[in-house]
Coordinates of C-alpha atoms and ligand atoms in Angstrom, one line a residue:
M20 CA 37.4 197.3 126.0
S21 CA 37.9 201.0 126.4
A22 CA 39.1 202.3 129.7
A23 CA 36.8 204.8 131.4
G24 CA 37.3 208.3 130.1
S25 CA 38.8 207.1 126.9
V26 CA 37.6 208.4 123.6
A27 CA 35.9 205.9 121.3
L28 CA 35.7 208.3 118.3
R29 CA 37.6 211.4 117.6
G30 CA 37.9 213.7 114.6
E31 CA 40.3 216.7 114.4
G32 CA 40.4 219.5 111.9
L33 CA 38.1 217.7 109.5
S34 CA 37.6 219.5 106.2
R35 CA 35.9 218.3 103.0
T36 CA 35.3 220.3 99.9
F37 CA 33.2 219.1 96.9
R38 CA 34.1 220.6 93.6
S39 CA 31.2 221.3 91.2
A40 CA 30.6 223.4 88.0
A41 CA 28.9 226.0 90.2
G42 CA 32.0 226.3 92.4
D43 CA 33.5 224.7 95.5
V44 CA 31.2 223.6 98.3
H45 CA 32.9 223.6 101.7
A46 CA 30.8 220.8 103.3
C47 CA 33.0 220.6 106.4
V48 CA 35.5 223.2 107.5
D49 CA 37.9 222.4 110.3
I50 CA 35.5 220.4 112.5
D51 CA 36.6 218.8 115.8
L52 CA 34.4 216.2 117.4
Q53 CA 34.7 213.4 119.9
A54 CA 32.6 210.8 121.6
R55 CA 33.4 208.7 124.6
P56 CA 32.0 205.3 125.4
G57 CA 28.3 205.6 126.5
E58 CA 28.0 209.2 125.2
L59 CA 25.4 210.4 122.8
V60 CA 26.7 213.2 120.5
V61 CA 24.0 214.9 118.4
V62 CA 25.0 216.7 115.2
T63 CA 22.4 219.2 114.1
G64 CA 22.0 222.0 111.7
P65 CA 19.9 222.8 108.6
S66 CA 19.7 220.8 105.5
G67 CA 23.0 221.2 103.6
A68 CA 24.9 222.1 106.7
G69 CA 27.4 219.2 106.3
K70 CA 26.0 216.6 108.8
T71 CA 26.0 213.7 106.4
T72 CA 29.4 214.6 105.1
L73 CA 30.8 214.7 108.6
L74 CA 29.2 211.4 109.6
N75 CA 30.5 209.7 106.5
I76 CA 34.0 210.9 107.3
L77 CA 33.7 209.8 111.0
G78 CA 32.3 206.5 109.8
T79 CA 35.2 205.9 107.4
L80 CA 32.8 205.9 104.4
D81 CA 34.5 209.0 103.0
R82 CA 37.9 210.6 103.5
P83 CA 38.5 214.2 104.6
D84 CA 40.7 216.5 102.5
A85 CA 42.3 217.6 105.8
G86 CA 42.2 216.4 109.3
R87 CA 42.4 213.0 111.1
V88 CA 39.9 210.5 112.6
W89 CA 40.6 208.0 115.3
V90 CA 38.4 205.0 116.2
G91 CA 39.7 204.1 119.7
E92 CA 43.4 204.2 119.4
T93 CA 43.5 203.6 115.7
E94 CA 44.0 206.5 113.3
V95 CA 41.6 205.4 110.6
T96 CA 42.6 208.2 108.2
A97 CA 46.0 206.5 107.9
L98 CA 44.6 203.1 106.9
D99 CA 44.2 201.5 103.5
E100 CA 40.8 200.1 102.3
E101 CA 41.3 196.6 103.5
A102 CA 42.2 197.7 107.0
L103 CA 39.3 200.1 107.0
S104 CA 36.8 197.5 106.2
E105 CA 38.1 195.5 109.2
V106 CA 37.6 198.6 111.4
R107 CA 34.1 199.1 110.0
R108 CA 33.2 195.5 110.7
R109 CA 34.7 195.3 114.2
D110 CA 34.1 198.8 115.6
L111 CA 31.4 200.6 113.8
G112 CA 27.6 200.2 113.4
F113 CA 25.5 202.3 111.0
V114 CA 21.9 203.3 111.1
F115 CA 20.4 204.9 108.0
Q116 CA 17.5 207.2 107.5
S117 CA 15.8 204.9 105.0
F118 CA 16.6 201.8 107.1
G119 CA 18.7 200.1 104.4
L120 CA 17.2 196.6 105.0
I121 CA 17.3 193.9 102.4
P122 CA 13.6 193.3 101.4
V123 CA 13.9 189.5 100.6
L124 CA 15.5 188.7 104.0
S125 CA 13.7 188.2 107.2
A126 CA 14.3 190.6 110.2
A127 CA 16.6 188.0 111.7
E128 CA 18.5 187.4 108.4
N129 CA 19.0 191.2 108.1
V130 CA 20.4 191.4 111.6
E131 CA 22.6 188.4 111.0
L132 CA 24.3 189.9 107.9
P133 CA 27.2 191.7 109.7
L134 CA 28.0 188.5 111.6
R135 CA 28.0 186.5 108.4
I136 CA 30.4 189.0 106.9
A137 CA 32.6 188.7 110.1
R138 CA 32.4 184.9 109.8
T139 CA 31.1 184.5 113.3
D140 CA 30.2 180.8 113.8
P141 CA 26.5 179.9 113.3
A142 CA 25.6 179.0 116.9
E143 CA 27.0 182.3 118.2
R144 CA 25.3 184.1 115.3
E145 CA 21.9 182.7 116.3
A146 CA 22.4 183.7 119.9
R147 CA 23.5 187.2 119.1
V148 CA 20.7 187.8 116.6
A149 CA 18.1 186.7 119.1
E150 CA 19.6 189.0 121.8
A151 CA 19.8 192.0 119.4
L152 CA 16.1 191.5 118.3
R153 CA 15.1 191.1 122.0
L154 CA 16.9 194.4 122.8
V155 CA 15.0 196.3 120.2
G156 CA 11.7 194.6 121.2
L157 CA 11.3 192.5 118.1
A158 CA 11.8 189.0 119.4
D159 CA 8.4 188.0 118.1
H160 CA 9.0 189.4 114.6
A161 CA 12.2 187.6 113.7
A162 CA 10.7 185.8 110.7
Q163 CA 9.0 188.7 109.1
R164 CA 10.4 190.6 106.1
P165 CA 10.8 194.4 106.2
G166 CA 7.7 194.9 104.0
E167 CA 5.6 193.2 106.7
L168 CA 6.8 195.5 109.4
S169 CA 5.9 199.1 110.2
G170 CA 8.4 201.9 109.6
G171 CA 9.3 202.0 113.3
Q172 CA 9.8 198.3 113.4
Q173 CA 12.0 198.4 110.3
Q174 CA 14.2 201.0 112.0
R175 CA 14.4 198.8 115.1
V176 CA 15.7 196.0 112.8
G177 CA 18.2 198.5 111.4
I178 CA 19.3 199.3 114.9
A179 CA 19.6 195.6 115.9
R180 CA 21.7 195.1 112.8
A181 CA 23.9 198.0 113.8
I182 CA 24.6 196.7 117.3
V183 CA 24.6 193.0 116.7
A184 CA 28.4 192.8 116.4
E185 CA 28.8 195.0 119.5
P186 CA 30.4 198.0 117.9
R187 CA 32.1 200.6 120.0
V188 CA 30.7 203.4 117.8
L189 CA 27.3 203.9 116.4
I190 CA 26.8 206.3 113.5
A191 CA 23.2 207.3 112.7
D192 CA 22.2 209.7 110.0
E193 CA 18.7 211.2 110.7
P194 CA 17.5 207.8 111.9
T195 CA 14.0 209.1 112.7
A196 CA 13.4 211.4 109.7
Q197 CA 11.1 209.0 108.0
L198 CA 9.0 208.2 111.1
D199 CA 6.0 209.9 112.5
S200 CA 6.7 211.8 115.7
R201 CA 5.4 209.2 118.1
T202 CA 7.3 206.3 116.5
A203 CA 10.3 208.5 116.2
A204 CA 10.2 209.1 120.0
T205 CA 10.2 205.4 120.7
V206 CA 13.1 204.8 118.3
M207 CA 15.0 207.7 119.9
D208 CA 14.4 206.3 123.4
L209 CA 15.8 203.0 122.2
I210 CA 19.0 204.6 120.8
V211 CA 19.5 206.6 124.0
D212 CA 19.0 203.5 126.1
L213 CA 21.4 201.4 124.1
V214 CA 24.0 204.0 124.1
H215 CA 23.9 204.4 127.9
T216 CA 23.4 200.8 128.9
R217 CA 25.8 199.2 126.4
G218 CA 28.5 201.9 126.5
I219 CA 28.4 202.6 122.8
A220 CA 29.6 206.0 121.6
A221 CA 27.0 207.4 119.3
V222 CA 27.0 210.2 116.8
V223 CA 23.6 210.9 115.6
A224 CA 22.6 213.6 113.0
T225 CA 19.1 214.8 113.7
H226 CA 16.8 217.8 113.7
D227 CA 14.8 216.3 116.5
P228 CA 14.7 218.6 119.5
I229 CA 13.9 215.7 121.9
L230 CA 17.0 213.7 121.0
R231 CA 19.0 216.9 121.1
A232 CA 17.8 217.6 124.6
R233 CA 19.0 214.1 125.6
A234 CA 22.4 214.4 124.1
D235 CA 25.5 214.5 126.2
R236 CA 27.0 216.8 123.6
V237 CA 25.5 218.8 120.7
T238 CA 27.5 219.9 117.7
E239 CA 25.7 222.4 115.5
L240 CA 26.8 222.9 112.0
H241 CA 26.1 225.7 109.6
D242 CA 27.5 225.9 106.1
G243 CA 30.1 223.2 107.1
R244 CA 31.3 225.2 110.1
L245 CA 30.9 224.5 113.7
L246 CA 28.4 227.0 115.0
A247 CA 28.3 225.8 118.6
A248 CA 29.4 222.9 120.6
E249 CA 27.6 222.5 123.8
G250 CA 28.5 219.7 126.2
R251 CA 27.5 218.6 129.6
L252 CA 31.0 217.4 130.0
R253 CA 32.7 220.7 129.6
R254 CA 36.1 219.4 130.9
D255 CA 36.3 217.4 127.6
R256 CA 36.5 220.5 125.5
R257 CA 39.9 221.6 126.7
R258 CA 41.8 219.1 124.8
Ligands
ADP23 N1 29.1 214.1 96.8 C1 28.9 215.4 96.8 N2 29.2 216.1 95.7 C2 29.0 217.5 95.7 N3 28.5 218.1 96.7 C3 28.1 217.5 97.8 C4 28.3 216.0 97.9 N4 27.8 215.6 99.1 C5 27.4 216.7 99.7 N5 27.5 217.8 98.9 C6 27.2 219.2 99.3 O1 27.8 219.5 100.6 C7 26.9 220.2 101.4 C8 26.7 219.5 102.7 O2 25.9 218.3 102.4 P1 25.4 217.3 103.5 O3 26.6 216.8 104.2 O4 24.6 216.2 102.8 O5 24.5 218.1 104.4 P2 23.3 217.7 105.5 O6 23.5 216.2 105.7 O7 23.6 218.5 106.7 O8 22.1 218.0 104.8 C9 25.7 220.5 100.6 O9 25.9 221.8 100.0 C10 25.7 219.4 99.6 O10 25.1 219.8 98.4
MG24 MG1 22.2 214.7 105.5

């Protein structure tokens, strides 16, 4: 496990340019960001600001044109695809705006998927799935398929799946954008609670002012640039 004060996720000098017929789009320009264990970092900014691009790079789903990313002590920007998928499986959990659940699988089977991929043994899988569903308040819905669940419940399944393998980093791209505001609030409470109680470092892109207010750090993007970085832990910003 990470020592206190260590950094779970760090990006330095991240830049990403997309080339299109209409010209180059500088989706990320020289962005620095870090998250410590148990810290909630909110990435905000208008549509097109570069939030998804930044999260994809931090989550190893995309590579920057310049800059480096570390997950714990590992510089992931130096790894090949095989080593990267190992890091994703072991250290990263993802939550998506549209939940990303497999419709023909039950809630429990969806949550179990990362453990199957990691070849966790069946008895441990069962115990971990039950625990993850309990943590998100869905112990009584294990057998239901996504289509039989509300949007908020589906996103809770998505969160259970993201944390079932006990990642050190959680990446969530607008996880409440498809939920009504009351449901969104309960899902955000759940994310904040999991981050703080389980020591997960979370990077969450959101427009939501409530989640933003509860962040340990806020990174605000505009046209791919860091507009402002506010942190309660100002000492962190020296490095
Ligand atoms: N694969 C891509 N190809 C071309 N342009 C892209 C691609 N992905 C993102 N962009 C552009 O990069 C900018 C940032 O996009 P994005 O990261 O999705 O912003 P946000 O998530 O903040 O809405 C936008 O101008 C978008 O159109
Ligand atoms: Mg986006």
